[in-house]
Amino acid sequence: MTHEAGIPLGIRFKLLSDTAQDSAAQVVNEVVVGDYRDLDTLRRFAEGCDVITFDHEHVPTEHLRALEADGIPVRPGPEALVHAQDKGVMRARLAELGVPAPRNRIVSGPDDVAAFAAEGAAEGAPGSGFPVVLKTVRGGYDGKGVWVVRGAEDPIAAEPFKAGVPVLAEEKVDFARELAANVVRSPHGQAVAYPVVESVQVDGVCDTVIAPAPELAEDAALRAQEMALRIAHELGVVGHLAVELFETKDGRLLVNELAMRPHNSGHWTQDGAVTSQFANHVRAVLDLPLGDPRCREPWTVMANVLGGDYPDMYAAYLHCMARDPQLKIHMYGKDVKPGRKVGHVNVYGDDLADVRERAAHAAGYLRGTIAE
Ligand code: ADP
């Protein structure tokens, strides 16, 4: 989708891909198949590139530092990107900046998890006691790498430590809903903020995004945008930054995590904003002026298509396109596996209930959970 946004600008992409079948490898002309964890592969790939950017955050930080030392511009750079790679580094830096977050601490084992829960519990301090959320600091996505520990005897508390990666404990926030503040920043410091969205998660996976977040107070929306712009500025982010937020029942906004790349909470912008997150990411990476982030329509709803077992895509397209001529379908050309994000739909209009129904219907139909 980033490549798609570069086409009208005549920008040539070269892709480093795990396999020749990956979604992007199916559409980018120049593909190198190789392992992004191998520095020699990265160095060979980087030859002839003007600038390097990402669609995931897992390229080792030290390899990116090596590429920068070789003189290759990496955007976002490793000193910013590490905050999206390592939740421990992110939590420590945001605490320094005074950004509100769930109570958290790096823990060393199940006993330490119990100690973390107990801290402040006697005084009834906010966020103390069980349940506690545990996360490996690196390598998680879509809820993989996140565990909820219900009590001191809960055997699940031992699981995260088996990976040999540092583990972060957090209070389990009793949130009203999840929001995302998406911003884009260019190397010389221009930045734009998209309208704050609501992101509805099912089993730790994003299911639906509503733009803008319904009934979000104007001052809360501004606070979220300002927080995201400030984080982008302080960390020196270049490109798209998604700040995932919890809105608590008493109206506080706590940062859950950061993503530094076009993000699922920004997919609605392809059809619902004047300039998509992908187009603005490309502009930022090339240090071009950024495009207008505002909504085109009062409401846009994005619904993810999660892999099911629908046997006949052509029949599904016939049904969905005939039912809703305004529907925008974005499928990724991925192998369908249960629960895997294989595409999304965008629907927009001025009646939120209608827009939500049409998006849910199309996504449900394409994933095979709604029958004829
Ligand atoms: P991932 O890196 O897998 O996306 P996240 O840290 O975003 O992991 O967690 C995935 C989901 O788990 C979140 O969207 C949220 O629903 C839930 N979650 C994560 N941390 C907390 C927390 N401290 N309190 C309550 N729920 C949480």
mmCIF file of C-alpha atoms and ligand atoms in Angstrom:
data_model
loop_
_atom_site.group_PDB
_atom_site.id
_atom_site.type_symbol
_atom_site.label_atom_id
_atom_site.label_comp_id
_atom_site.label_asym_id
_atom_site.label_seq_id
_atom_site.Cartn_x
_atom_site.Cartn_y
_atom_site.Cartn_z
ATOM 1 C CA MET A 1 0.000 0.000 0.000
ATOM 2 C CA THR A 2 3.007 2.300 0.534
ATOM 3 C CA HIS A 3 4.206 1.368 -2.949
ATOM 4 C CA GLU A 4 0.739 2.163 -4.306
ATOM 5 C CA ALA A 5 1.037 5.646 -2.758
ATOM 6 C CA GLY A 6 4.425 6.189 -4.426
ATOM 7 C CA ILE A 7 3.233 5.299 -7.949
ATOM 8 C CA PRO A 8 1.599 8.661 -8.822
ATOM 9 C CA LEU A 9 4.790 10.421 -7.717
ATOM 10 C CA GLY A 10 6.934 8.210 -9.925
ATOM 11 C CA ILE A 11 8.890 6.867 -6.961
ATOM 12 C CA ARG A 12 10.667 3.576 -7.527
ATOM 13 C CA PHE A 13 10.625 1.065 -4.723
ATOM 14 C CA LYS A 14 13.036 -1.746 -4.078
ATOM 15 C CA LEU A 15 11.771 -4.303 -1.593
ATOM 16 C CA LEU A 16 13.539 -6.587 0.862
ATOM 17 C CA SER A 17 11.096 -9.426 1.409
ATOM 18 C CA ASP A 18 11.132 -12.622 3.476
ATOM 19 C CA THR A 19 9.686 -14.603 0.576
ATOM 20 C CA ALA A 20 8.787 -14.023 -3.074
ATOM 21 C CA GLN A 21 5.113 -14.570 -2.130
ATOM 22 C CA ASP A 22 4.784 -11.730 0.417
ATOM 23 C CA SER A 23 2.057 -9.193 -0.391
ATOM 24 C CA ALA A 24 4.452 -6.394 -1.362
ATOM 25 C CA ALA A 25 6.642 -8.792 -3.385
ATOM 26 C CA GLN A 26 3.643 -9.484 -5.602
ATOM 27 C CA VAL A 27 3.467 -5.839 -6.748
ATOM 28 C CA VAL A 28 6.918 -4.239 -6.370
ATOM 29 C CA ASN A 29 9.074 -4.618 -9.473
ATOM 30 C CA GLU A 30 12.475 -4.957 -7.815
ATOM 31 C CA VAL A 31 12.445 -7.551 -5.054
ATOM 32 C CA VAL A 32 15.351 -8.947 -3.073
ATOM 33 C CA VAL A 33 14.397 -12.052 -1.089
ATOM 34 C CA GLY A 34 16.441 -12.177 2.082
ATOM 35 C CA ASP A 35 16.581 -12.071 5.861
ATOM 36 C CA TYR A 36 16.234 -8.581 7.400
ATOM 37 C CA ARG A 37 18.103 -9.859 10.477
ATOM 38 C CA ASP A 38 21.303 -10.377 8.459
ATOM 39 C CA LEU A 39 23.531 -7.283 8.167
ATOM 40 C CA ASP A 40 25.303 -8.425 4.967
ATOM 41 C CA THR A 41 21.907 -8.919 3.293
ATOM 42 C CA LEU A 42 20.840 -5.443 4.435
ATOM 43 C CA ARG A 43 24.080 -3.875 3.162
ATOM 44 C CA ARG A 44 23.768 -5.499 -0.268
ATOM 45 C CA PHE A 45 20.109 -4.481 -0.412
ATOM 46 C CA ALA A 46 20.881 -0.860 0.540
ATOM 47 C CA GLU A 47 23.265 -0.344 -2.394
ATOM 48 C CA GLY A 48 21.671 2.157 -4.753
ATOM 49 C CA CYS A 49 18.859 3.150 -2.336
ATOM 50 C CA ASP A 50 18.398 6.886 -1.675
ATOM 51 C CA VAL A 51 16.532 6.199 1.556
ATOM 52 C CA ILE A 52 15.260 3.179 3.510
ATOM 53 C CA THR A 53 11.932 2.838 5.309
ATOM 54 C CA PHE A 54 9.857 -0.010 6.771
ATOM 55 C CA ASP A 55 6.503 -1.720 6.912
ATOM 56 C CA HIS A 56 7.407 -3.460 10.184
ATOM 57 C CA GLU A 57 9.630 -2.601 13.125
ATOM 58 C CA HIS A 58 11.704 -5.732 13.548
ATOM 59 C CA VAL A 59 14.958 -4.896 11.719
ATOM 60 C CA PRO A 60 17.584 -5.045 14.511
ATOM 61 C CA THR A 61 18.461 -1.575 15.823
ATOM 62 C CA GLU A 62 22.226 -2.206 15.630
ATOM 63 C CA HIS A 63 21.949 -3.129 11.921
ATOM 64 C CA LEU A 64 20.145 0.141 11.233
ATOM 65 C CA ARG A 65 22.907 2.024 13.067
ATOM 66 C CA ALA A 66 25.434 0.242 10.834
ATOM 67 C CA LEU A 67 23.542 1.275 7.675
ATOM 68 C CA GLU A 68 23.438 4.881 8.892
ATOM 69 C CA ALA A 69 27.189 4.722 9.560
ATOM 70 C CA ASP A 70 27.570 3.525 5.936
ATOM 71 C CA GLY A 71 25.835 6.777 4.897
ATOM 72 C CA ILE A 72 22.399 5.352 4.017
ATOM 73 C CA PRO A 73 19.500 7.524 5.292
ATOM 74 C CA VAL A 74 17.180 5.340 7.403
ATOM 75 C CA ARG A 75 13.746 6.875 8.121
ATOM 76 C CA PRO A 76 12.613 6.633 10.826
ATOM 77 C CA GLY A 77 16.155 6.389 12.163
ATOM 78 C CA PRO A 78 17.203 3.765 14.712
ATOM 79 C CA GLU A 79 17.267 6.217 17.641
ATOM 80 C CA ALA A 80 13.556 6.915 17.083
ATOM 81 C CA LEU A 81 12.564 3.429 15.924
ATOM 82 C CA VAL A 82 13.946 1.716 19.040
ATOM 83 C CA HIS A 83 10.957 3.174 20.934
ATOM 84 C CA ALA A 84 8.614 1.186 18.714
ATOM 85 C CA GLN A 85 10.816 -1.920 18.840
ATOM 86 C CA ASP A 86 11.336 -2.167 22.582
ATOM 87 C CA LYS A 87 8.446 -1.558 24.975
ATOM 88 C CA GLY A 88 10.859 -1.203 27.919
ATOM 89 C CA VAL A 89 12.799 1.598 26.184
ATOM 90 C CA MET A 90 9.501 3.212 25.148
ATOM 91 C CA ARG A 91 8.073 3.141 28.688
ATOM 92 C CA ALA A 92 11.275 4.635 30.190
ATOM 93 C CA ARG A 93 11.463 7.473 27.623
ATOM 94 C CA LEU A 94 7.774 8.379 27.828
ATOM 95 C CA ALA A 95 8.074 8.498 31.634
ATOM 96 C CA GLU A 96 10.963 10.992 31.232
ATOM 97 C CA LEU A 97 8.728 13.093 28.984
ATOM 98 C CA GLY A 98 5.914 12.961 31.548
ATOM 99 C CA VAL A 99 3.534 11.255 29.102
ATOM 100 C CA PRO A 100 0.701 9.456 30.967
ATOM 101 C CA ALA A 101 0.958 5.646 30.848
ATOM 102 C CA PRO A 102 -0.244 2.573 32.767
ATOM 103 C CA ARG A 103 1.778 1.847 35.935
ATOM 104 C CA ASN A 104 4.628 -0.383 34.737
ATOM 105 C CA ARG A 105 7.986 -1.924 35.594
ATOM 106 C CA ILE A 106 10.440 -4.466 34.134
ATOM 107 C CA VAL A 107 10.034 -7.721 36.118
ATOM 108 C CA SER A 108 12.428 -10.641 36.564
ATOM 109 C CA GLY A 109 10.115 -13.618 37.273
ATOM 110 C CA PRO A 110 6.727 -14.697 38.706
ATOM 111 C CA ASP A 111 7.692 -13.642 42.263
ATOM 112 C CA ASP A 112 8.571 -10.198 40.991
ATOM 113 C CA VAL A 113 5.187 -10.048 39.195
ATOM 114 C CA ALA A 114 3.485 -10.703 42.552
ATOM 115 C CA ALA A 115 5.670 -8.002 44.136
ATOM 116 C CA PHE A 116 4.719 -5.569 41.344
ATOM 117 C CA ALA A 117 1.028 -6.295 41.967
ATOM 118 C CA ALA A 118 1.439 -5.878 45.722
ATOM 119 C CA GLU A 119 3.250 -2.509 45.498
ATOM 120 C CA GLY A 120 0.792 0.079 46.690
ATOM 121 C CA ALA A 121 -2.065 -2.456 46.937
ATOM 122 C CA ALA A 122 -2.350 -2.060 50.725
ATOM 123 C CA GLU A 123 -2.940 1.677 50.235
ATOM 124 C CA GLY A 124 -5.285 0.983 47.315
ATOM 125 C CA ALA A 125 -3.006 2.934 44.952
ATOM 126 C CA PRO A 126 -4.372 3.232 41.390
ATOM 127 C CA GLY A 127 -3.279 0.373 39.162
ATOM 128 C CA SER A 128 -2.064 -1.839 42.010
ATOM 129 C CA GLY A 129 -3.054 -5.487 42.624
ATOM 130 C CA PHE A 130 -4.091 -8.145 40.088
ATOM 131 C CA PRO A 131 -4.786 -8.567 37.221
ATOM 132 C CA VAL A 132 -1.391 -7.638 35.780
ATOM 133 C CA VAL A 133 -0.525 -7.525 32.070
ATOM 134 C CA LEU A 134 2.850 -9.005 31.070
ATOM 135 C CA LYS A 135 4.531 -8.239 27.748
ATOM 136 C CA THR A 136 7.803 -9.310 26.215
ATOM 137 C CA VAL A 137 9.578 -6.032 25.425
ATOM 138 C CA ARG A 138 10.425 -7.085 21.847
ATOM 139 C CA GLY A 139 8.878 -9.117 19.045
ATOM 140 C CA GLY A 140 5.144 -8.971 19.943
ATOM 141 C CA TYR A 141 2.338 -8.027 17.540
ATOM 142 C CA ASP A 142 -1.448 -8.417 17.376
ATOM 143 C CA GLY A 143 -1.591 -9.448 21.042
ATOM 144 C CA LYS A 144 1.078 -12.145 20.620
ATOM 145 C CA GLY A 145 3.539 -11.509 23.417
ATOM 146 C CA VAL A 146 0.839 -10.232 25.832
ATOM 147 C CA TRP A 147 -0.420 -12.239 28.853
ATOM 148 C CA VAL A 148 -2.943 -11.388 31.587
ATOM 149 C CA VAL A 149 -2.053 -12.730 35.063
ATOM 150 C CA ARG A 150 -5.105 -13.051 37.314
ATOM 151 C CA GLY A 151 -3.451 -13.771 40.688
ATOM 152 C CA ALA A 152 -0.275 -14.705 42.576
ATOM 153 C CA GLU A 153 -0.833 -18.436 41.884
ATOM 154 C CA ASP A 154 -1.722 -18.034 38.185
ATOM 155 C CA PRO A 155 0.655 -20.387 36.273
ATOM 156 C CA ILE A 156 0.499 -18.105 33.193
ATOM 157 C CA ALA A 157 2.885 -15.733 35.037
ATOM 158 C CA ALA A 158 5.797 -18.053 34.140
ATOM 159 C CA GLU A 159 5.085 -18.080 30.354
ATOM 160 C CA PRO A 160 6.595 -14.765 29.190
ATOM 161 C CA PHE A 161 9.925 -15.501 30.857
ATOM 162 C CA LYS A 162 10.491 -18.621 28.709
ATOM 163 C CA ALA A 163 11.396 -16.521 25.640
ATOM 164 C CA GLY A 164 14.547 -15.177 27.328
ATOM 165 C CA VAL A 165 13.509 -11.583 26.489
ATOM 166 C CA PRO A 166 13.008 -8.913 29.203
ATOM 167 C CA VAL A 167 9.414 -8.780 30.452
ATOM 168 C CA LEU A 168 7.398 -5.646 31.208
ATOM 169 C CA ALA A 169 4.597 -5.722 33.823
ATOM 170 C CA GLU A 170 1.741 -3.237 33.535
ATOM 171 C CA GLU A 171 -1.410 -2.533 35.458
ATOM 172 C CA LYS A 172 -4.439 -3.895 33.571
ATOM 173 C CA VAL A 173 -6.162 -0.687 32.590
ATOM 174 C CA ASP A 174 -9.928 -0.803 32.949
ATOM 175 C CA PHE A 175 -10.372 1.335 29.865
ATOM 176 C CA ALA A 176 -13.596 2.643 28.341
ATOM 177 C CA ARG A 177 -12.168 2.197 24.847
ATOM 178 C CA GLU A 178 -8.985 2.270 22.760
ATOM 179 C CA LEU A 179 -8.051 5.253 20.612
ATOM 180 C CA ALA A 180 -5.223 5.995 18.211
ATOM 181 C CA ALA A 181 -3.618 9.359 17.456
ATOM 182 C CA ASN A 182 -1.846 9.208 14.090
ATOM 183 C CA VAL A 183 0.664 11.861 13.070
ATOM 184 C CA VAL A 184 3.277 12.183 10.334
ATOM 185 C CA ARG A 185 6.520 14.133 10.710
ATOM 186 C CA SER A 186 9.144 15.062 8.130
ATOM 187 C CA PRO A 187 12.922 15.402 8.705
ATOM 188 C CA HIS A 188 12.819 19.165 8.863
ATOM 189 C CA GLY A 189 10.039 19.089 11.426
ATOM 190 C CA GLN A 190 6.787 19.669 9.546
ATOM 191 C CA ALA A 191 4.045 17.539 11.072
ATOM 192 C CA VAL A 192 0.372 16.790 10.504
ATOM 193 C CA ALA A 193 -2.154 15.142 12.826
ATOM 194 C CA TYR A 194 -5.012 12.961 11.592
ATOM 195 C CA PRO A 195 -8.341 13.013 13.421
ATOM 196 C CA VAL A 196 -8.172 10.750 16.504
ATOM 197 C CA VAL A 197 -9.852 7.393 15.872
ATOM 198 C CA GLU A 198 -11.470 4.677 17.968
ATOM 199 C CA SER A 199 -9.994 1.235 17.499
ATOM 200 C CA VAL A 200 -12.130 -1.742 18.478
ATOM 201 C CA GLN A 201 -10.070 -4.813 19.415
ATOM 202 C CA VAL A 202 -11.357 -8.387 19.474
ATOM 203 C CA ASP A 203 -9.122 -10.996 21.172
ATOM 204 C CA GLY A 204 -6.138 -8.610 21.048
ATOM 205 C CA VAL A 205 -6.558 -7.963 17.294
ATOM 206 C CA CYS A 206 -7.874 -4.744 15.750
ATOM 207 C CA ASP A 207 -11.307 -5.454 14.273
ATOM 208 C CA THR A 208 -12.783 -2.030 13.421
ATOM 209 C CA VAL A 209 -11.560 1.579 13.321
ATOM 210 C CA ILE A 210 -13.989 4.501 13.442
ATOM 211 C CA ALA A 211 -12.859 7.929 12.210
ATOM 212 C CA PRO A 212 -13.238 10.259 13.962
ATOM 213 C CA ALA A 213 -13.711 8.600 17.387
ATOM 214 C CA PRO A 214 -17.441 8.980 18.185
ATOM 215 C CA GLU A 215 -18.346 11.370 20.988
ATOM 216 C CA LEU A 216 -14.739 12.152 21.845
ATOM 217 C CA ALA A 217 -14.683 15.517 23.604
ATOM 218 C CA GLU A 218 -12.887 18.174 21.564
ATOM 219 C CA ASP A 219 -10.387 18.910 24.346
ATOM 220 C CA ALA A 220 -9.555 15.176 24.665
ATOM 221 C CA ALA A 221 -9.030 14.906 20.897
ATOM 222 C CA LEU A 222 -6.726 17.917 20.976
ATOM 223 C CA ARG A 223 -4.829 16.506 23.969
ATOM 224 C CA ALA A 224 -4.304 13.220 22.103
ATOM 225 C CA GLN A 225 -3.103 14.978 18.937
ATOM 226 C CA GLU A 226 -0.776 17.267 20.882
ATOM 227 C CA MET A 227 0.621 14.285 22.794
ATOM 228 C CA ALA A 228 1.332 12.409 19.548
ATOM 229 C CA LEU A 229 2.922 15.467 17.897
ATOM 230 C CA ARG A 230 5.077 16.028 20.973
ATOM 231 C CA ILE A 231 6.211 12.379 21.051
ATOM 232 C CA ALA A 232 7.047 12.538 17.324
ATOM 233 C CA HIS A 233 9.065 15.715 17.896
ATOM 234 C CA GLU A 234 10.873 14.583 21.066
ATOM 235 C CA LEU A 235 11.815 11.176 19.640
ATOM 236 C CA GLY A 236 12.768 12.614 16.239
ATOM 237 C CA VAL A 237 10.320 10.382 14.365
ATOM 238 C CA VAL A 238 10.311 10.618 10.577
ATOM 239 C CA GLY A 239 7.284 9.199 8.788
ATOM 240 C CA HIS A 240 4.046 7.905 10.234
ATOM 241 C CA LEU A 241 3.665 7.501 14.001
ATOM 242 C CA ALA A 242 0.655 5.757 15.542
ATOM 243 C CA VAL A 243 0.166 6.396 19.249
ATOM 244 C CA GLU A 244 -2.169 3.733 20.645
ATOM 245 C CA LEU A 245 -4.113 5.082 23.612
ATOM 246 C CA PHE A 246 -6.435 3.860 26.348
ATOM 247 C CA GLU A 247 -9.281 6.228 27.226
ATOM 248 C CA THR A 248 -10.143 5.519 30.858
ATOM 249 C CA LYS A 249 -13.647 5.757 32.265
ATOM 250 C CA ASP A 250 -12.649 8.975 34.091
ATOM 251 C CA GLY A 251 -11.430 10.581 30.853
ATOM 252 C CA ARG A 252 -7.648 10.095 31.129
ATOM 253 C CA LEU A 253 -5.585 9.185 28.064
ATOM 254 C CA LEU A 254 -2.784 6.659 28.655
ATOM 255 C CA VAL A 255 -0.267 5.622 26.000
ATOM 256 C CA ASN A 256 -0.311 1.890 25.275
ATOM 257 C CA GLU A 257 2.280 1.646 22.535
ATOM 258 C CA LEU A 258 3.909 3.323 19.542
ATOM 259 C CA ALA A 259 4.172 2.176 15.934
ATOM 260 C CA MET A 260 6.469 3.964 13.484
ATOM 261 C CA ARG A 261 5.145 3.006 10.061
ATOM 262 C CA PRO A 262 1.782 3.142 8.334
ATOM 263 C CA HIS A 263 -0.534 1.465 10.838
ATOM 264 C CA ASN A 264 -3.808 -0.457 10.833
ATOM 265 C CA SER A 265 -5.484 2.396 12.756
ATOM 266 C CA GLY A 266 -4.685 4.636 9.746
ATOM 267 C CA HIS A 267 -5.959 2.374 6.943
ATOM 268 C CA TRP A 268 -9.217 4.369 6.859
ATOM 269 C CA THR A 269 -7.243 7.343 5.469
ATOM 270 C CA GLN A 270 -6.898 5.621 2.057
ATOM 271 C CA ASP A 271 -10.517 6.434 1.290
ATOM 272 C CA GLY A 272 -11.581 8.726 4.142
ATOM 273 C CA ALA A 273 -8.867 11.421 4.313
ATOM 274 C CA VAL A 274 -7.624 13.991 1.809
ATOM 275 C CA THR A 275 -4.114 12.469 2.018
ATOM 276 C CA SER A 276 -3.632 8.846 3.091
ATOM 277 C CA GLN A 277 -1.172 7.777 5.782
ATOM 278 C CA PHE A 278 0.764 5.928 3.064
ATOM 279 C CA ALA A 279 1.067 9.012 0.853
ATOM 280 C CA ASN A 280 2.131 11.143 3.817
ATOM 281 C CA HIS A 281 4.618 8.500 4.982
ATOM 282 C CA VAL A 282 6.227 8.532 1.525
ATOM 283 C CA ARG A 283 6.296 12.344 1.484
ATOM 284 C CA ALA A 284 7.847 12.474 4.968
ATOM 285 C CA VAL A 285 10.512 9.899 4.170
ATOM 286 C CA LEU A 286 11.467 11.969 1.091
ATOM 287 C CA ASP A 287 11.233 15.274 3.051
ATOM 288 C CA LEU A 288 8.492 16.617 0.803
ATOM 289 C CA PRO A 289 5.723 18.922 2.074
ATOM 290 C CA LEU A 290 3.011 16.894 3.822
ATOM 291 C CA GLY A 291 -0.574 16.583 2.589
ATOM 292 C CA ASP A 292 -3.862 17.578 4.235
ATOM 293 C CA PRO A 293 -4.820 14.951 6.871
ATOM 294 C CA ARG A 294 -8.474 15.978 7.237
ATOM 295 C CA CYS A 295 -11.545 13.761 6.706
ATOM 296 C CA ARG A 296 -13.348 13.833 3.368
ATOM 297 C CA GLU A 297 -16.618 12.616 4.894
ATOM 298 C CA PRO A 298 -18.218 12.940 8.340
ATOM 299 C CA TRP A 299 -17.553 9.238 9.143
ATOM 300 C CA THR A 300 -15.249 6.555 7.808
ATOM 301 C CA VAL A 301 -15.235 3.004 9.176
ATOM 302 C CA MET A 302 -12.471 0.502 8.449
ATOM 303 C CA ALA A 303 -13.171 -3.168 9.155
ATOM 304 C CA ASN A 304 -10.433 -5.786 8.946
ATOM 305 C CA VAL A 305 -10.977 -8.978 6.988
ATOM 306 C CA LEU A 306 -9.546 -11.742 9.144
ATOM 307 C CA GLY A 307 -8.776 -15.043 7.478
ATOM 308 C CA GLY A 308 -11.672 -17.486 7.579
ATOM 309 C CA ASP A 309 -12.530 -20.297 5.249
ATOM 310 C CA TYR A 310 -14.574 -18.573 2.587
ATOM 311 C CA PRO A 311 -14.136 -20.805 -0.461
ATOM 312 C CA ASP A 312 -15.045 -18.474 -3.334
ATOM 313 C CA MET A 313 -13.637 -14.932 -3.373
ATOM 314 C CA TYR A 314 -15.243 -14.125 -6.706
ATOM 315 C CA ALA A 315 -18.709 -14.888 -5.349
ATOM 316 C CA ALA A 316 -17.916 -12.817 -2.253
ATOM 317 C CA TYR A 317 -16.895 -9.857 -4.430
ATOM 318 C CA LEU A 318 -20.081 -10.200 -6.513
ATOM 319 C CA HIS A 319 -22.195 -10.027 -3.383
ATOM 320 C CA CYS A 320 -20.317 -7.206 -1.628
ATOM 321 C CA MET A 321 -19.901 -4.962 -4.679
ATOM 322 C CA ALA A 322 -23.526 -5.413 -5.735
ATOM 323 C CA ARG A 323 -24.811 -4.716 -2.225
ATOM 324 C CA ASP A 324 -22.730 -1.556 -1.680
ATOM 325 C CA PRO A 325 -21.388 0.365 -4.688
ATOM 326 C CA GLN A 326 -19.526 2.778 -2.356
ATOM 327 C CA LEU A 327 -17.586 -0.019 -0.639
ATOM 328 C CA LYS A 328 -13.781 0.123 -0.919
ATOM 329 C CA ILE A 329 -12.101 -3.288 -0.733
ATOM 330 C CA HIS A 330 -8.372 -3.681 -0.021
ATOM 331 C CA MET A 331 -7.178 -7.299 -0.076
ATOM 332 C CA TYR A 332 -3.514 -8.122 0.524
ATOM 333 C CA GLY A 333 -2.945 -11.233 -1.580
ATOM 334 C CA LYS A 334 -1.942 -13.176 1.534
ATOM 335 C CA ASP A 335 -2.505 -16.865 2.143
ATOM 336 C CA VAL A 336 -5.653 -17.148 4.218
ATOM 337 C CA LYS A 337 -5.005 -18.476 7.725
ATOM 338 C CA PRO A 338 -7.591 -18.360 10.534
ATOM 339 C CA GLY A 339 -7.402 -15.028 12.345
ATOM 340 C CA ARG A 340 -4.761 -13.537 10.023
ATOM 341 C CA LYS A 341 -5.393 -10.024 8.669
ATOM 342 C CA VAL A 342 -5.830 -10.647 4.939
ATOM 343 C CA GLY A 343 -7.463 -7.364 3.932
ATOM 344 C CA HIS A 344 -9.753 -4.552 5.011
ATOM 345 C CA VAL A 345 -12.716 -2.568 3.776
ATOM 346 C CA ASN A 346 -13.428 1.154 4.066
ATOM 347 C CA VAL A 347 -16.908 2.636 4.072
ATOM 348 C CA TYR A 348 -17.788 6.321 4.495
ATOM 349 C CA GLY A 349 -20.863 8.501 4.752
ATOM 350 C CA ASP A 350 -22.779 10.812 7.053
ATOM 351 C CA ASP A 351 -24.759 8.248 9.088
ATOM 352 C CA LEU A 352 -22.447 6.399 11.484
ATOM 353 C CA ALA A 353 -24.812 3.496 12.221
ATOM 354 C CA ASP A 354 -25.294 2.859 8.487
ATOM 355 C CA VAL A 355 -21.557 3.139 7.747
ATOM 356 C CA ARG A 356 -20.713 0.699 10.583
ATOM 357 C CA GLU A 357 -23.307 -1.817 9.425
ATOM 358 C CA ARG A 358 -22.046 -1.750 5.826
ATOM 359 C CA ALA A 359 -18.401 -2.148 6.863
ATOM 360 C CA ALA A 360 -19.177 -4.990 9.297
ATOM 361 C CA HIS A 361 -21.314 -6.746 6.698
ATOM 362 C CA ALA A 362 -18.675 -6.554 3.978
ATOM 363 C CA ALA A 363 -15.816 -7.648 6.265
ATOM 364 C CA GLY A 364 -17.938 -10.470 7.700
ATOM 365 C CA TYR A 365 -18.959 -11.605 4.241
ATOM 366 C CA LEU A 366 -15.403 -11.523 2.861
ATOM 367 C CA ARG A 367 -14.170 -13.548 5.828
ATOM 368 C CA GLY A 368 -17.028 -16.023 5.498
ATOM 369 C CA THR A 369 -18.749 -15.450 8.843
ATOM 370 C CA ILE A 370 -21.913 -13.971 7.244
ATOM 371 C CA ALA A 371 -23.751 -16.217 4.821
ATOM 372 C CA GLU A 372 -25.903 -15.191 1.833
HETATM 373 P P1 ADP B 1 0.872 -5.749 20.493
HETATM 374 O O1 ADP B 1 2.297 -5.297 20.432
HETATM 375 O O2 ADP B 1 0.705 -7.219 20.350
HETATM 376 O O3 ADP B 1 -0.049 -4.933 19.632
HETATM 377 P P2 ADP B 1 -0.243 -4.331 22.763
HETATM 378 O O4 ADP B 1 0.661 -3.838 23.834
HETATM 379 O O5 ADP B 1 -0.831 -3.316 21.836
HETATM 380 O O6 ADP B 1 0.474 -5.505 22.008
HETATM 381 O O7 ADP B 1 -1.448 -5.122 23.431
HETATM 382 C C1 ADP B 1 -2.462 -5.753 22.656
HETATM 383 C C2 ADP B 1 -3.833 -5.473 23.295
HETATM 384 O O8 ADP B 1 -3.844 -5.958 24.654
HETATM 385 C C3 ADP B 1 -4.151 -3.988 23.414
HETATM 386 O O9 ADP B 1 -4.709 -3.479 22.234
HETATM 387 C C4 ADP B 1 -5.145 -4.000 24.585
HETATM 388 O O10 ADP B 1 -6.428 -4.400 24.146
HETATM 389 C C5 ADP B 1 -4.563 -5.071 25.493
HETATM 390 N N1 ADP B 1 -3.658 -4.467 26.495
HETATM 391 C C6 ADP B 1 -2.329 -4.253 26.349
HETATM 392 N N2 ADP B 1 -1.811 -3.662 27.446
HETATM 393 C C7 ADP B 1 -2.830 -3.482 28.316
HETATM 394 C C8 ADP B 1 -2.939 -2.913 29.654
HETATM 395 N N3 ADP B 1 -1.883 -2.440 30.313
HETATM 396 N N4 ADP B 1 -4.170 -2.889 30.197
HETATM 397 C C9 ADP B 1 -5.254 -3.390 29.569
HETATM 398 N N5 ADP B 1 -5.220 -3.943 28.341
HETATM 399 C C10 ADP B 1 -4.016 -4.003 27.709
#
